[in-house]
Amino acid sequence: MRRILLITAAAAAFVLAAGCSSGSSDSTSGGDNPTIALLLPESKTTRYEAFDRPLFEAKTKQLCADCRVLYFNADQDAAKQQSQFESALTQGADVIVLDAVNADAVAPQVNQAKQKKIPVIAYDRLISGIGYEYYVSFDNVKVGRVQGEALLAELNKRGTVDKGQVVMINGAPTDPSAGDYKTGAHQALDGKVKVAREFDTPDWSPDKAQQEMEQAITALGKDSIVGVYSANDGMASGIIAALKRAGYANLPPLTGQDGELTAVQRILTGEQTMTIYLNYRAQAEQAAELAVAVGKGQKPTAPATTDNGSAKIPSFLLDAIPVHKDNLKDTIVKDGLYTVTEICTPDVVAACRAAGLE
């Protein structure tokens, strides 16, 4: 966490310094009070509406009381997001912060913005096929590697690492972050466990993840599956439903990501092994700082670059933190993501007490 805070503080200093950027296009100033468009991809994953949007809007308001934020959520519909992007341009956006539904297909929209000299900041998901101003996200390959290492550690702890097979439930094929998570997970797991079934899950859908897990159980047999890699917490909920439906007395180790409240509760009760805590505040506030600065005609210097296949994008990449039962109190609770009262509902209060949260 100290490292994340240091990175965030350093990033803020870069913004305030407003040095030279290696951004791909010239931007125009929106004046002292630019209009900033924030386009998020969906609401099935609770983080976007519960954290990213309000944190981004609050930081923008703090930095620029009279700045206007245009907010859009695409509900996992790429065509809808295209229309929203065009609406943002029509409504006079001076900067666009875009978390793309399909990051491999939005280059034409980004090009529209470039032609109007409107800077684009890729948020969370790396946009490919074109250059643009900035990318704000996490080290996604490392996220997947940490997930895979956590799964492997739990398999070794249970003595089942060589007793069966692992199922991998990856994220949406339209999300390049999902591909990075998968790459990192394979780095940790390949050669150490047998991955018997692997799925890329459209829309990160918990329902589809449940169906995929049911298919894997049918194909492999219940007793042969010793661990499950889930790329995020939402899908983990569907996987658990499939495992329970199949009659597992003891659930196999299961990963997750996003630090969703229900996932934290599942970790306490033992249904889920771990999650990845992404510091949404650091990410959203970094994006807001960049958007305000760029909207005012500044060009902050980024501490890194990311190759998107067409250009090296100036990047702010934050670290992620693995969370399990033993460090919940020192991570998610300490940082105020959730309070003990929010976590320790009556059905998990005993597990909270055992974990030292009560």
mmCIF file of C-alpha atoms in Angstrom:
data_model
loop_
_atom_site.group_PDB
_atom_site.id
_atom_site.type_symbol
_atom_site.label_atom_id
_atom_site.label_comp_id
_atom_site.label_asym_id
_atom_site.label_seq_id
_atom_site.Cartn_x
_atom_site.Cartn_y
_atom_site.Cartn_z
ATOM 1 C CA MET A 1 0.000 0.000 0.000
ATOM 2 C CA ARG A 2 2.880 2.361 0.836
ATOM 3 C CA ARG A 3 4.163 1.817 -2.678
ATOM 4 C CA ILE A 4 0.778 2.696 -4.203
ATOM 5 C CA LEU A 5 0.555 5.862 -2.144
ATOM 6 C CA LEU A 6 4.061 6.852 -3.141
ATOM 7 C CA ILE A 7 3.290 6.266 -6.796
ATOM 8 C CA THR A 8 0.088 8.274 -6.506
ATOM 9 C CA ALA A 9 1.854 11.136 -4.746
ATOM 10 C CA ALA A 10 4.590 11.122 -7.359
ATOM 11 C CA ALA A 11 2.005 11.083 -10.122
ATOM 12 C CA ALA A 12 0.225 14.055 -8.608
ATOM 13 C CA ALA A 13 3.528 15.902 -8.453
ATOM 14 C CA PHE A 14 4.044 15.199 -12.132
ATOM 15 C CA VAL A 15 0.614 16.660 -12.878
ATOM 16 C CA LEU A 16 1.296 19.786 -10.871
ATOM 17 C CA ALA A 17 4.684 20.174 -12.488
ATOM 18 C CA ALA A 18 3.026 19.963 -15.923
ATOM 19 C CA GLY A 19 6.208 18.970 -17.681
ATOM 20 C CA CYS A 20 6.597 17.706 -21.244
ATOM 21 C CA SER A 21 4.689 14.573 -22.200
ATOM 22 C CA SER A 22 5.369 12.080 -24.958
ATOM 23 C CA GLY A 23 1.664 12.150 -25.815
ATOM 24 C CA SER A 24 0.682 11.360 -29.362
ATOM 25 C CA SER A 25 -1.326 14.434 -30.329
ATOM 26 C CA ASP A 26 -1.537 18.121 -29.598
ATOM 27 C CA SER A 27 -4.332 19.105 -27.266
ATOM 28 C CA THR A 28 -6.196 22.356 -26.962
ATOM 29 C CA SER A 29 -7.067 24.027 -23.717
ATOM 30 C CA GLY A 30 -10.627 23.929 -22.449
ATOM 31 C CA GLY A 31 -9.873 27.097 -20.482
ATOM 32 C CA ASP A 32 -9.886 27.312 -16.715
ATOM 33 C CA ASN A 33 -12.997 25.143 -16.395
ATOM 34 C CA PRO A 34 -12.827 22.351 -18.997
ATOM 35 C CA THR A 35 -15.632 19.901 -19.664
ATOM 36 C CA ILE A 36 -14.500 16.344 -18.973
ATOM 37 C CA ALA A 37 -16.289 13.244 -20.271
ATOM 38 C CA LEU A 38 -16.003 10.000 -18.302
ATOM 39 C CA LEU A 39 -17.135 6.887 -20.190
ATOM 40 C CA LEU A 40 -17.280 3.633 -18.217
ATOM 41 C CA PRO A 41 -18.014 0.233 -19.766
ATOM 42 C CA GLU A 42 -20.572 -1.545 -17.595
ATOM 43 C CA SER A 43 -22.278 -1.896 -14.236
ATOM 44 C CA LYS A 44 -22.229 -5.675 -13.646
ATOM 45 C CA THR A 45 -18.889 -5.188 -11.931
ATOM 46 C CA THR A 46 -19.786 -3.131 -8.873
ATOM 47 C CA ARG A 47 -16.592 -1.079 -8.818
ATOM 48 C CA TYR A 48 -17.581 1.285 -11.623
ATOM 49 C CA GLU A 49 -20.692 2.818 -10.079
ATOM 50 C CA ALA A 50 -19.667 2.313 -6.433
ATOM 51 C CA PHE A 51 -16.100 3.633 -6.665
ATOM 52 C CA ASP A 52 -14.689 4.782 -10.013
ATOM 53 C CA ARG A 53 -17.431 7.249 -10.912
ATOM 54 C CA PRO A 54 -17.933 8.955 -7.518
ATOM 55 C CA LEU A 55 -14.207 9.078 -6.770
ATOM 56 C CA PHE A 56 -13.428 10.565 -10.185
ATOM 57 C CA GLU A 57 -16.192 13.136 -9.905
ATOM 58 C CA ALA A 58 -15.235 14.124 -6.345
ATOM 59 C CA LYS A 59 -11.560 14.601 -7.236
ATOM 60 C CA THR A 60 -12.457 16.625 -10.312
ATOM 61 C CA LYS A 61 -14.706 18.859 -8.208
ATOM 62 C CA GLN A 62 -11.948 19.299 -5.633
ATOM 63 C CA LEU A 63 -9.415 20.332 -8.268
ATOM 64 C CA CYS A 64 -11.768 22.414 -10.397
ATOM 65 C CA ALA A 65 -15.025 23.445 -8.760
ATOM 66 C CA ASP A 66 -16.512 24.758 -11.992
ATOM 67 C CA CYS A 67 -15.372 21.936 -14.250
ATOM 68 C CA ARG A 68 -18.228 19.962 -15.767
ATOM 69 C CA VAL A 69 -18.189 16.139 -15.855
ATOM 70 C CA LEU A 70 -20.266 14.366 -18.494
ATOM 71 C CA TYR A 71 -20.848 10.804 -17.321
ATOM 72 C CA PHE A 72 -21.813 7.779 -19.437
ATOM 73 C CA ASN A 73 -22.091 4.040 -18.735
ATOM 74 C CA ALA A 74 -22.332 1.741 -21.754
ATOM 75 C CA ASP A 75 -23.870 -1.297 -20.020
ATOM 76 C CA GLN A 76 -21.376 -3.541 -21.844
ATOM 77 C CA ASP A 77 -22.715 -2.388 -25.233
ATOM 78 C CA ALA A 78 -20.013 -1.253 -27.651
ATOM 79 C CA ALA A 79 -22.513 0.386 -30.015
ATOM 80 C CA LYS A 80 -24.045 2.298 -27.115
ATOM 81 C CA GLN A 81 -20.610 3.473 -26.032
ATOM 82 C CA GLN A 82 -19.850 4.689 -29.549
ATOM 83 C CA SER A 83 -23.017 6.777 -29.440
ATOM 84 C CA GLN A 84 -22.039 8.081 -25.993
ATOM 85 C CA PHE A 85 -18.564 9.010 -27.250
ATOM 86 C CA GLU A 86 -20.094 10.966 -30.112
ATOM 87 C CA SER A 87 -22.496 12.616 -27.667
ATOM 88 C CA ALA A 88 -19.571 13.687 -25.504
ATOM 89 C CA LEU A 89 -17.981 15.347 -28.530
ATOM 90 C CA THR A 90 -21.249 17.048 -29.421
ATOM 91 C CA GLN A 91 -21.694 18.310 -25.848
ATOM 92 C CA GLY A 92 -18.332 20.037 -25.970
ATOM 93 C CA ALA A 93 -16.019 17.716 -24.065
ATOM 94 C CA ASP A 94 -12.506 19.133 -23.795
ATOM 95 C CA VAL A 95 -11.065 15.814 -22.541
ATOM 96 C CA ILE A 96 -12.389 12.246 -22.802
ATOM 97 C CA VAL A 97 -11.560 9.592 -20.196
ATOM 98 C CA LEU A 98 -12.507 6.270 -21.784
ATOM 99 C CA ASP A 99 -12.802 2.799 -20.293
ATOM 100 C CA ALA A 100 -13.674 0.980 -23.495
ATOM 101 C CA VAL A 101 -16.182 -1.848 -23.806
ATOM 102 C CA ASN A 102 -14.104 -3.185 -26.697
ATOM 103 C CA ALA A 103 -10.661 -1.637 -26.488
ATOM 104 C CA ASP A 104 -9.616 -3.219 -29.792
ATOM 105 C CA ALA A 105 -12.408 -1.490 -31.731
ATOM 106 C CA VAL A 106 -12.509 2.120 -30.513
ATOM 107 C CA ALA A 107 -9.635 3.519 -32.570
ATOM 108 C CA PRO A 108 -12.099 5.202 -34.986
ATOM 109 C CA GLN A 109 -13.729 7.071 -32.097
ATOM 110 C CA VAL A 110 -10.352 8.084 -30.680
ATOM 111 C CA ASN A 111 -9.400 9.311 -34.136
ATOM 112 C CA GLN A 112 -12.534 11.464 -34.196
ATOM 113 C CA ALA A 113 -11.361 13.100 -31.000
ATOM 114 C CA LYS A 114 -7.820 13.541 -32.352
ATOM 115 C CA GLN A 115 -9.170 15.316 -35.426
ATOM 116 C CA LYS A 116 -10.957 17.746 -33.119
ATOM 117 C CA LYS A 117 -7.781 18.063 -30.998
ATOM 118 C CA ILE A 118 -9.588 16.612 -27.991
ATOM 119 C CA PRO A 119 -7.211 14.534 -25.810
ATOM 120 C CA VAL A 120 -8.146 10.996 -24.797
ATOM 121 C CA ILE A 121 -7.099 9.206 -21.614
ATOM 122 C CA ALA A 122 -7.501 5.414 -21.664
ATOM 123 C CA TYR A 123 -8.793 4.355 -18.260
ATOM 124 C CA ASP A 124 -8.262 0.834 -16.906
ATOM 125 C CA ARG A 125 -8.225 -0.813 -20.358
ATOM 126 C CA LEU A 126 -5.457 -0.209 -22.894
ATOM 127 C CA ILE A 127 -6.859 0.997 -26.218
ATOM 128 C CA SER A 128 -5.049 -0.443 -29.223
ATOM 129 C CA GLY A 129 -4.605 0.598 -32.834
ATOM 130 C CA ILE A 130 -3.945 4.301 -32.332
ATOM 131 C CA GLY A 131 -1.912 6.760 -30.288
ATOM 132 C CA TYR A 132 -3.457 9.002 -27.620
ATOM 133 C CA GLU A 133 -2.466 11.049 -24.602
ATOM 134 C CA TYR A 134 -2.385 8.798 -21.510
ATOM 135 C CA TYR A 135 -3.176 5.415 -20.016
ATOM 136 C CA VAL A 136 -4.116 5.002 -16.332
ATOM 137 C CA SER A 137 -4.371 1.473 -14.996
ATOM 138 C CA PHE A 138 -2.641 -1.256 -13.012
ATOM 139 C CA ASP A 139 0.175 -3.639 -13.907
ATOM 140 C CA ASN A 140 -2.287 -6.176 -15.250
ATOM 141 C CA VAL A 141 0.139 -8.983 -16.097
ATOM 142 C CA LYS A 142 1.396 -8.783 -12.533
ATOM 143 C CA VAL A 143 -2.208 -8.948 -11.270
ATOM 144 C CA GLY A 144 -2.742 -12.248 -13.085
ATOM 145 C CA ARG A 145 0.594 -13.584 -11.899
ATOM 146 C CA VAL A 146 -0.242 -12.746 -8.278
ATOM 147 C CA GLN A 147 -3.614 -14.485 -8.663
ATOM 148 C CA GLY A 148 -1.944 -17.568 -10.101
ATOM 149 C CA GLU A 149 0.683 -17.604 -7.366
ATOM 150 C CA ALA A 150 -2.027 -17.377 -4.707
ATOM 151 C CA LEU A 151 -3.906 -20.299 -6.245
ATOM 152 C CA LEU A 152 -0.702 -22.336 -6.438
ATOM 153 C CA ALA A 153 0.177 -21.532 -2.825
ATOM 154 C CA GLU A 154 -3.220 -22.704 -1.611
ATOM 155 C CA LEU A 155 -2.997 -25.908 -3.643
ATOM 156 C CA ASN A 156 0.400 -26.608 -2.082
ATOM 157 C CA LYS A 157 -0.980 -25.801 1.359
ATOM 158 C CA ARG A 158 -3.783 -28.322 0.873
ATOM 159 C CA GLY A 159 -1.461 -30.900 -0.653
ATOM 160 C CA THR A 160 -3.549 -31.118 -3.824
ATOM 161 C CA VAL A 161 -1.280 -29.438 -6.361
ATOM 162 C CA ASP A 162 -0.552 -32.784 -8.081
ATOM 163 C CA LYS A 163 -3.816 -34.509 -7.213
ATOM 164 C CA GLY A 164 -6.018 -33.171 -10.009
ATOM 165 C CA GLN A 165 -6.681 -30.461 -12.543
ATOM 166 C CA VAL A 166 -7.308 -26.722 -12.625
ATOM 167 C CA VAL A 167 -10.022 -24.824 -14.487
ATOM 168 C CA MET A 168 -9.367 -21.265 -15.702
ATOM 169 C CA ILE A 169 -12.259 -18.833 -16.106
ATOM 170 C CA ASN A 170 -10.793 -15.752 -17.781
ATOM 171 C CA GLY A 171 -12.401 -12.394 -18.481
ATOM 172 C CA ALA A 172 -13.980 -10.906 -21.581
ATOM 173 C CA PRO A 173 -12.084 -11.442 -24.851
ATOM 174 C CA THR A 174 -12.890 -7.829 -25.806
ATOM 175 C CA ASP A 175 -11.015 -6.517 -22.752
ATOM 176 C CA PRO A 176 -7.219 -6.403 -23.238
ATOM 177 C CA SER A 177 -6.776 -6.350 -19.471
ATOM 178 C CA ALA A 178 -8.323 -9.828 -19.361
ATOM 179 C CA GLY A 179 -5.661 -11.030 -21.767
ATOM 180 C CA ASP A 180 -2.969 -9.567 -19.524
ATOM 181 C CA TYR A 181 -4.447 -11.262 -16.444
ATOM 182 C CA LYS A 182 -4.500 -14.554 -18.328
ATOM 183 C CA THR A 183 -0.883 -14.130 -19.418
ATOM 184 C CA GLY A 184 0.225 -13.472 -15.860
ATOM 185 C CA ALA A 185 -1.770 -16.384 -14.449
ATOM 186 C CA HIS A 186 -0.202 -18.748 -16.954
ATOM 187 C CA GLN A 187 3.229 -17.476 -15.982
ATOM 188 C CA ALA A 188 2.522 -18.626 -12.442
ATOM 189 C CA LEU A 189 0.684 -21.873 -13.197
ATOM 190 C CA ASP A 190 2.179 -23.382 -16.346
ATOM 191 C CA GLY A 191 4.407 -26.374 -15.641
ATOM 192 C CA LYS A 192 3.204 -26.576 -12.040
ATOM 193 C CA VAL A 193 -0.424 -27.632 -12.479
ATOM 194 C CA LYS A 194 -2.474 -29.138 -15.275
ATOM 195 C CA VAL A 195 -4.951 -26.648 -16.727
ATOM 196 C CA ALA A 196 -7.634 -28.973 -18.039
ATOM 197 C CA ARG A 197 -10.256 -26.464 -19.183
ATOM 198 C CA GLU A 198 -10.009 -22.767 -19.962
ATOM 199 C CA PHE A 199 -12.686 -20.251 -20.946
ATOM 200 C CA ASP A 200 -12.797 -16.620 -22.054
ATOM 201 C CA THR A 201 -16.027 -15.231 -20.597
ATOM 202 C CA PRO A 202 -18.093 -12.749 -22.641
ATOM 203 C CA ASP A 203 -18.973 -9.562 -20.756
ATOM 204 C CA TRP A 204 -17.289 -10.831 -17.577
ATOM 205 C CA SER A 205 -20.719 -12.321 -16.907
ATOM 206 C CA PRO A 206 -21.218 -14.264 -13.632
ATOM 207 C CA ASP A 207 -24.012 -16.235 -15.293
ATOM 208 C CA LYS A 208 -21.775 -17.259 -18.176
ATOM 209 C CA ALA A 209 -18.976 -18.130 -15.754
ATOM 210 C CA GLN A 210 -21.404 -20.404 -13.931
ATOM 211 C CA GLN A 211 -22.286 -22.127 -17.202
ATOM 212 C CA GLU A 212 -18.605 -22.536 -18.078
ATOM 213 C CA MET A 213 -17.858 -24.054 -14.687
ATOM 214 C CA GLU A 214 -20.779 -26.437 -15.061
ATOM 215 C CA GLN A 215 -19.405 -27.502 -18.445
ATOM 216 C CA ALA A 216 -15.982 -28.120 -16.917
ATOM 217 C CA ILE A 217 -17.428 -30.212 -14.079
ATOM 218 C CA THR A 218 -19.422 -32.293 -16.549
ATOM 219 C CA ALA A 219 -16.411 -32.823 -18.810
ATOM 220 C CA LEU A 220 -13.777 -33.497 -16.147
ATOM 221 C CA GLY A 221 -15.718 -34.977 -13.277
ATOM 222 C CA LYS A 222 -16.253 -33.330 -9.928
ATOM 223 C CA ASP A 223 -13.476 -35.152 -8.100
ATOM 224 C CA SER A 224 -10.754 -34.270 -10.597
ATOM 225 C CA ILE A 225 -10.965 -30.468 -10.164
ATOM 226 C CA VAL A 226 -8.669 -29.245 -7.394
ATOM 227 C CA GLY A 227 -8.576 -25.502 -8.109
ATOM 228 C CA VAL A 228 -10.236 -22.731 -10.101
ATOM 229 C CA TYR A 229 -8.706 -19.539 -11.441
ATOM 230 C CA SER A 230 -11.339 -16.809 -11.697
ATOM 231 C CA ALA A 231 -10.205 -13.504 -13.153
ATOM 232 C CA ASN A 232 -12.610 -11.462 -11.012
ATOM 233 C CA ASP A 233 -14.989 -11.614 -8.066
ATOM 234 C CA GLY A 234 -18.197 -11.328 -10.049
ATOM 235 C CA MET A 235 -17.399 -14.461 -12.013
ATOM 236 C CA ALA A 236 -16.247 -16.168 -8.824
ATOM 237 C CA SER A 237 -19.812 -15.852 -7.528
ATOM 238 C CA GLY A 238 -21.118 -17.755 -10.551
ATOM 239 C CA ILE A 239 -18.373 -20.373 -10.212
ATOM 240 C CA ILE A 240 -19.270 -20.951 -6.571
ATOM 241 C CA ALA A 241 -22.912 -21.399 -7.554
ATOM 242 C CA ALA A 242 -21.865 -24.089 -10.043
ATOM 243 C CA LEU A 243 -19.639 -25.832 -7.498
ATOM 244 C CA LYS A 244 -22.379 -25.881 -4.880
ATOM 245 C CA ARG A 245 -24.898 -27.113 -7.391
ATOM 246 C CA ALA A 246 -22.543 -29.971 -8.258
ATOM 247 C CA GLY A 247 -22.473 -30.998 -4.603
ATOM 248 C CA TYR A 248 -18.955 -30.068 -3.495
ATOM 249 C CA ALA A 249 -18.735 -30.591 0.250
ATOM 250 C CA ASN A 250 -15.514 -28.540 0.386
ATOM 251 C CA LEU A 251 -14.963 -25.931 -2.289
ATOM 252 C CA PRO A 252 -11.615 -25.985 -4.120
ATOM 253 C CA PRO A 253 -9.301 -22.955 -3.956
ATOM 254 C CA LEU A 254 -10.720 -20.064 -5.974
ATOM 255 C CA THR A 255 -9.209 -16.708 -6.940
ATOM 256 C CA GLY A 256 -10.845 -13.358 -7.622
ATOM 257 C CA GLN A 257 -10.217 -9.676 -8.242
ATOM 258 C CA ASP A 258 -11.831 -6.304 -7.509
ATOM 259 C CA GLY A 259 -12.279 -6.551 -3.741
ATOM 260 C CA GLU A 260 -16.074 -6.708 -3.995
ATOM 261 C CA LEU A 261 -17.854 -6.705 -0.644
ATOM 262 C CA THR A 262 -19.471 -10.088 -1.238
ATOM 263 C CA ALA A 263 -16.069 -11.516 -2.179
ATOM 264 C CA VAL A 264 -14.556 -10.204 1.050
ATOM 265 C CA GLN A 265 -17.332 -11.985 2.947
ATOM 266 C CA ARG A 266 -16.721 -15.187 0.966
ATOM 267 C CA ILE A 267 -13.028 -15.021 1.845
ATOM 268 C CA LEU A 268 -13.960 -14.799 5.519
ATOM 269 C CA THR A 269 -16.243 -17.846 5.283
ATOM 270 C CA GLY A 270 -13.729 -19.835 3.210
ATOM 271 C CA GLU A 271 -15.687 -20.022 -0.035
ATOM 272 C CA GLN A 272 -13.121 -17.893 -1.897
ATOM 273 C CA THR A 273 -9.358 -17.995 -1.376
ATOM 274 C CA MET A 274 -8.360 -14.441 -2.243
ATOM 275 C CA THR A 275 -9.125 -11.314 -4.183
ATOM 276 C CA ILE A 276 -7.026 -8.544 -5.679
ATOM 277 C CA TYR A 277 -7.497 -5.161 -4.058
ATOM 278 C CA LEU A 278 -7.205 -2.501 -6.714
ATOM 279 C CA ASN A 279 -6.826 0.940 -5.215
ATOM 280 C CA TYR A 280 -9.706 2.528 -7.101
ATOM 281 C CA ARG A 281 -9.190 5.809 -5.282
ATOM 282 C CA ALA A 282 -5.602 6.088 -6.523
ATOM 283 C CA GLN A 283 -6.644 5.193 -10.063
ATOM 284 C CA ALA A 284 -9.718 7.418 -10.279
ATOM 285 C CA GLU A 285 -7.981 10.380 -8.678
ATOM 286 C CA GLN A 286 -4.953 10.017 -10.936
ATOM 287 C CA ALA A 287 -7.228 10.040 -13.984
ATOM 288 C CA ALA A 288 -9.095 13.081 -12.668
ATOM 289 C CA GLU A 289 -5.845 14.954 -12.033
ATOM 290 C CA LEU A 290 -4.679 14.202 -15.555
ATOM 291 C CA ALA A 291 -8.013 15.148 -17.097
ATOM 292 C CA VAL A 292 -8.123 18.519 -15.333
ATOM 293 C CA ALA A 293 -4.503 19.292 -16.175
ATOM 294 C CA VAL A 294 -4.834 18.270 -19.822
ATOM 295 C CA GLY A 295 -8.140 20.096 -20.107
ATOM 296 C CA LYS A 296 -6.330 23.264 -19.039
ATOM 297 C CA GLY A 297 -3.729 22.778 -21.744
ATOM 298 C CA GLN A 298 -0.996 21.244 -19.604
ATOM 299 C CA LYS A 299 1.062 18.174 -20.558
ATOM 300 C CA PRO A 300 2.009 16.225 -17.417
ATOM 301 C CA THR A 301 4.962 13.871 -17.608
ATOM 302 C CA ALA A 302 4.124 10.183 -17.116
ATOM 303 C CA PRO A 303 6.520 7.899 -15.227
ATOM 304 C CA ALA A 304 6.173 5.028 -17.732
ATOM 305 C CA THR A 305 5.052 4.111 -21.226
ATOM 306 C CA THR A 306 2.981 1.180 -22.485
ATOM 307 C CA ASP A 307 3.261 -0.214 -26.019
ATOM 308 C CA ASN A 308 -0.248 -0.684 -27.435
ATOM 309 C CA GLY A 309 0.995 -2.044 -30.759
ATOM 310 C CA SER A 310 0.741 1.301 -32.512
ATOM 311 C CA ALA A 311 2.370 3.745 -30.117
ATOM 312 C CA LYS A 312 4.060 4.025 -26.761
ATOM 313 C CA ILE A 313 1.412 5.518 -24.527
ATOM 314 C CA PRO A 314 2.491 7.668 -21.540
ATOM 315 C CA SER A 315 1.250 5.648 -18.584
ATOM 316 C CA PHE A 316 0.505 5.741 -14.881
ATOM 317 C CA LEU A 317 0.497 2.112 -13.668
ATOM 318 C CA LEU A 318 -0.414 1.323 -10.077
ATOM 319 C CA ASP A 319 0.310 -1.811 -8.087
ATOM 320 C CA ALA A 320 -2.382 -4.216 -6.907
ATOM 321 C CA ILE A 321 -2.534 -5.965 -3.538
ATOM 322 C CA PRO A 322 -3.468 -9.629 -2.954
ATOM 323 C CA VAL A 323 -6.003 -9.908 -0.133
ATOM 324 C CA HIS A 324 -6.759 -13.016 1.881
ATOM 325 C CA LYS A 325 -8.281 -13.675 5.258
ATOM 326 C CA ASP A 326 -5.131 -12.844 7.210
ATOM 327 C CA ASN A 327 -4.584 -9.354 5.797
ATOM 328 C CA LEU A 328 -8.138 -8.085 5.270
ATOM 329 C CA LYS A 329 -7.880 -5.880 8.338
ATOM 330 C CA ASP A 330 -4.598 -4.287 7.236
ATOM 331 C CA THR A 331 -5.665 -3.613 3.646
ATOM 332 C CA ILE A 332 -9.311 -3.214 2.711
ATOM 333 C CA VAL A 333 -10.501 -2.209 6.188
ATOM 334 C CA LYS A 334 -7.508 0.007 6.977
ATOM 335 C CA ASP A 335 -7.898 1.902 3.692
ATOM 336 C CA GLY A 336 -11.598 2.414 4.301
ATOM 337 C CA LEU A 337 -12.825 0.543 1.248
ATOM 338 C CA TYR A 338 -15.404 -1.073 3.552
ATOM 339 C CA THR A 339 -16.095 -0.679 7.245
ATOM 340 C CA VAL A 340 -16.216 -3.597 9.655
ATOM 341 C CA THR A 341 -19.950 -2.948 10.006
ATOM 342 C CA GLU A 342 -20.444 -3.265 6.245
ATOM 343 C CA ILE A 343 -18.443 -6.491 6.099
ATOM 344 C CA CYS A 344 -19.615 -8.203 9.258
ATOM 345 C CA THR A 345 -23.280 -8.751 8.549
ATOM 346 C CA PRO A 346 -25.089 -11.281 10.755
ATOM 347 C CA ASP A 347 -24.404 -14.238 8.462
ATOM 348 C CA VAL A 348 -20.614 -13.708 8.614
ATOM 349 C CA VAL A 349 -20.174 -12.229 12.077
ATOM 350 C CA ALA A 350 -18.689 -15.450 13.470
ATOM 351 C CA ALA A 351 -16.152 -15.577 10.630
ATOM 352 C CA CYS A 352 -15.336 -11.905 11.258
ATOM 353 C CA ARG A 353 -14.687 -12.612 14.900
ATOM 354 C CA ALA A 354 -12.411 -15.517 14.022
ATOM 355 C CA ALA A 355 -10.461 -13.254 11.645
ATOM 356 C CA GLY A 356 -10.055 -10.555 14.294
ATOM 357 C CA LEU A 357 -12.404 -8.054 12.668
ATOM 358 C CA GLU A 358 -14.797 -7.879 15.622
#
